[in-house]
PDB file of C-alpha atoms in Angstrom:
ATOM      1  CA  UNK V 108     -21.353  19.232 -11.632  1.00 90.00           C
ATOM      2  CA  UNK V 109     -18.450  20.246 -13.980  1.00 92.00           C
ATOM      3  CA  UNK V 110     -16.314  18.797 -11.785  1.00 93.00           C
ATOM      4  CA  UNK V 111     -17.711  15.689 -10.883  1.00 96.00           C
ATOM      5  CA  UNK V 112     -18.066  14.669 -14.810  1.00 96.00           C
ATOM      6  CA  UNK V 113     -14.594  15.469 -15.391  1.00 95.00           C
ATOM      7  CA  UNK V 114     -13.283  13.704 -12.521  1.00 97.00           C
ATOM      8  CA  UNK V 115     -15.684  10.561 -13.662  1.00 96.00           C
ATOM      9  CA  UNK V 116     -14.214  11.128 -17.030  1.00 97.00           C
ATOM     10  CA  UNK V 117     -10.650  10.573 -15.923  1.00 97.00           C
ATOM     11  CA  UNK V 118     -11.945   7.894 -13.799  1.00 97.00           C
ATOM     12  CA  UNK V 119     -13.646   5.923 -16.350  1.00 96.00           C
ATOM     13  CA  UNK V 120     -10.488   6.795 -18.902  1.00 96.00           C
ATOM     14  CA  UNK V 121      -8.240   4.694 -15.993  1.00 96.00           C
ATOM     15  CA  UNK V 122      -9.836   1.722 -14.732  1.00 96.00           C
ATOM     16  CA  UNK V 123     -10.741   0.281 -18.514  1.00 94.00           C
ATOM     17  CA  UNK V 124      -7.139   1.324 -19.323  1.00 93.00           C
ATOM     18  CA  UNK V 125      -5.793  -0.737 -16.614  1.00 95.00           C
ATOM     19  CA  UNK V 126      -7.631  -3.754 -17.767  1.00 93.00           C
ATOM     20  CA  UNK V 127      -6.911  -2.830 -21.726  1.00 92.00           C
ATOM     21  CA  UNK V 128      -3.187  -2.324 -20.801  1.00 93.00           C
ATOM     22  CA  UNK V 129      -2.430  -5.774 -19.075  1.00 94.00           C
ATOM     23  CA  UNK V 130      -4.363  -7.095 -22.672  1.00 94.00           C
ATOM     24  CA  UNK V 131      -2.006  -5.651 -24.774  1.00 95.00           C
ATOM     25  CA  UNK V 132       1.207  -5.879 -22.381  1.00 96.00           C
ATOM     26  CA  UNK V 133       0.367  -9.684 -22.427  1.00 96.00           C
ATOM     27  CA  UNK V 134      -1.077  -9.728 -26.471  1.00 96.00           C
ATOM     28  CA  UNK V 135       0.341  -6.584 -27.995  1.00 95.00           C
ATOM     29  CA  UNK V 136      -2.243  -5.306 -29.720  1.00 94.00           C
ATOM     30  CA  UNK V 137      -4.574  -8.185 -31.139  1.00 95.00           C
ATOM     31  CA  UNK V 138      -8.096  -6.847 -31.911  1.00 93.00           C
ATOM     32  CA  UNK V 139      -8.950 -10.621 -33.313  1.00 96.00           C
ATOM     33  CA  UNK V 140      -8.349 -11.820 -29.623  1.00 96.00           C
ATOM     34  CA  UNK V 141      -9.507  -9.219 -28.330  1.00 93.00           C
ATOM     35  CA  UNK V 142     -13.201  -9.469 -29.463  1.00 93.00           C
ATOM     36  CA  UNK V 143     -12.687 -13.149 -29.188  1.00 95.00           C
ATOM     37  CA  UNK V 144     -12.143 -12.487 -25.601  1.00 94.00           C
ATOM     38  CA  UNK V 145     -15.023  -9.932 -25.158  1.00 92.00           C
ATOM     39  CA  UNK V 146     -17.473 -12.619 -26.219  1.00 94.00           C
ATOM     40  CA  UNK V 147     -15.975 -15.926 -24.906  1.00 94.00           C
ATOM     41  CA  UNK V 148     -18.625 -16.949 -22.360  1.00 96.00           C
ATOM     42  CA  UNK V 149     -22.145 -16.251 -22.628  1.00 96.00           C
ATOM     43  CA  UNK V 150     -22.344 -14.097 -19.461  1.00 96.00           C
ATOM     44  CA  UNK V 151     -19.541 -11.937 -21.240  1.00 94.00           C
ATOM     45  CA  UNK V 152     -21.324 -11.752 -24.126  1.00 96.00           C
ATOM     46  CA  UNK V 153     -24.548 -10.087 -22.579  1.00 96.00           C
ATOM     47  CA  UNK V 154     -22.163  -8.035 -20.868  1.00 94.00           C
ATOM     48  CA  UNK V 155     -20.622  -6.794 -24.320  1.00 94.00           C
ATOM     49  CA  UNK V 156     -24.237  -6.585 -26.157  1.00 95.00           C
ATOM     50  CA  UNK V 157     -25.689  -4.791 -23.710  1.00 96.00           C
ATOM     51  CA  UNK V 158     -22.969  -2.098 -23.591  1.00 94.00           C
ATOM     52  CA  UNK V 159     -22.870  -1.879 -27.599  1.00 94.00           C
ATOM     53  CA  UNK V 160     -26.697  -1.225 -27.480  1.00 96.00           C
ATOM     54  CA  UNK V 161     -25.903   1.513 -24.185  1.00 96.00           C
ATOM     55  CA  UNK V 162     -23.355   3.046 -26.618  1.00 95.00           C
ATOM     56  CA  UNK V 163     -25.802   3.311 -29.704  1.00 94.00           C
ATOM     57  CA  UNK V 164     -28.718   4.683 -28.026  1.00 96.00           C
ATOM     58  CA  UNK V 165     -26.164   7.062 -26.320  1.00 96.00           C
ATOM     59  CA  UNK V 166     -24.923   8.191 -29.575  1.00 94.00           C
ATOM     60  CA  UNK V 167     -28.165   8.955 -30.908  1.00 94.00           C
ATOM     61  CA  UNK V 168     -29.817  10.956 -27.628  1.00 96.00           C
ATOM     62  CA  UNK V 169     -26.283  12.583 -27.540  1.00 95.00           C
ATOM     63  CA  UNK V 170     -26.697  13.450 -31.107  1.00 95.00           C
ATOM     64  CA  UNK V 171     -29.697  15.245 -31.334  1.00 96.00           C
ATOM     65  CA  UNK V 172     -29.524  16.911 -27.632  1.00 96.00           C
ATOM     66  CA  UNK V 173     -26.158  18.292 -28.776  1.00 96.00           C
ATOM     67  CA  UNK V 174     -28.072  19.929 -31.842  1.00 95.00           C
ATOM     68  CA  UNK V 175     -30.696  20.761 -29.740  1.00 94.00           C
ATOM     69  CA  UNK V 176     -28.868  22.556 -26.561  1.00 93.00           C
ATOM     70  CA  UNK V 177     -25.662  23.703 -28.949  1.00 93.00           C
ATOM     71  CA  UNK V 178     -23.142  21.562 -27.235  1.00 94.00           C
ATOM     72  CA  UNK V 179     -19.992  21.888 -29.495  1.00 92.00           C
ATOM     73  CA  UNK V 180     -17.324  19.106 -29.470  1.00 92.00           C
ATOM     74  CA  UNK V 181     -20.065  16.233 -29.468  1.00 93.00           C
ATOM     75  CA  UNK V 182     -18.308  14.096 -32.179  1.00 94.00           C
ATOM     76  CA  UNK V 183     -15.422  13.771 -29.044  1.00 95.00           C
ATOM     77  CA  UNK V 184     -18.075  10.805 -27.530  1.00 94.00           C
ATOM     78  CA  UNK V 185     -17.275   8.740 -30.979  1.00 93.00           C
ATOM     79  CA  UNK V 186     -13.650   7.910 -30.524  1.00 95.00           C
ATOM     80  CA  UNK V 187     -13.738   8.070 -26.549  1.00 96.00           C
ATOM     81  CA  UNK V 188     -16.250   5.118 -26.714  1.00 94.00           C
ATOM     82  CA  UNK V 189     -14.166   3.172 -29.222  1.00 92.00           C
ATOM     83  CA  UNK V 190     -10.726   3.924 -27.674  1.00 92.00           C
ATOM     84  CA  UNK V 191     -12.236   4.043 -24.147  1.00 94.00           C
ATOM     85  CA  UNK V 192     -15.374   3.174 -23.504  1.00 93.00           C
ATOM     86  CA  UNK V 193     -18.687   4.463 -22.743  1.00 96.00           C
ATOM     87  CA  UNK V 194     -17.197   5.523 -19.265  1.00 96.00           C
ATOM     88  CA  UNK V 195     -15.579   8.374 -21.042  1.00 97.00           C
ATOM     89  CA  UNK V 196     -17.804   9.063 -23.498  1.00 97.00           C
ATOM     90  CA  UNK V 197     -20.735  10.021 -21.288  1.00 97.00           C
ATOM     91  CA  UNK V 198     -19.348  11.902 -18.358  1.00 98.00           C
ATOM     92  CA  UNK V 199     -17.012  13.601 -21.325  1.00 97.00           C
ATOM     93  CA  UNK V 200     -20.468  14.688 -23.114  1.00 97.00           C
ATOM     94  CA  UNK V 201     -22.057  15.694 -19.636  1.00 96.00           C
ATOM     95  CA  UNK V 202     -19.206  17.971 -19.331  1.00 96.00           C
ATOM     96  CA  UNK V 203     -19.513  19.156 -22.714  1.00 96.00           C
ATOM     97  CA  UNK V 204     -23.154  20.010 -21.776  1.00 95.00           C
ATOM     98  CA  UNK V 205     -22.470  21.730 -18.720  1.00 93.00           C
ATOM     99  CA  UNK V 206     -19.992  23.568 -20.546  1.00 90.00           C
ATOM    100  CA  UNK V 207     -22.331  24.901 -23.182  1.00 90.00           C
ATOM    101  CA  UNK V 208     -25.296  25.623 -20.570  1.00 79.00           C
ATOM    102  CA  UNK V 209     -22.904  28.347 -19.028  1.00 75.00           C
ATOM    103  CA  UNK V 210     -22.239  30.034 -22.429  1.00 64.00           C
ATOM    104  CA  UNK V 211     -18.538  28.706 -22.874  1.00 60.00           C
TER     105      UNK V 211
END
């Protein structure tokens, strides 16, 4: 499964990027417009909230099962999800997990 979470992580580090990267090639770097943009139509918008909630009840059951099954390197999943996206962040703490179930 180490694999597989790793390979997801790299996966969900690319496709956002591509999609982030034609933003900013054709914006530069405009986080105004950029949340503007998120929340433009309404259909976007539940698209955005419901990811923002994913990422804060991910962020507090990744919390407290890192404390609880000593996975080391949890505070990673904070700026993956802001500089990413929660298609980093939770294969990346997965992999984390695995990690720490085999002692590493």
């Amino acid at each position: 499964m180490k694999s597989l979470y790793l390979a997801a992580a790299f996966v969900g580090t690319l496709v956002p990027w591509i999609f982030f990267g034609g933003f900013i090639a054709e914006n530069g770097i405009n986080l105004p417009l950029f949340v503007a943009m998120i929340f433009a139509t309404k259909p976007a918008s539940g698209f955005a909230a419901d990811l923002l909630i994913c990422c804060a009840v991910f962020w507090i059951w990744s919390w407290r099962d890192a404390r609880e099954t000593g996975v080391r390197g949890w505070w990673l999943t904070v700026p993956a999800v802001w500089l990413v996206g929660l298609s980093l962040a939770l294969p990346l703490y997965l992999w984390l997990r695995e990690r720490a179930g085999e002692g590493e």
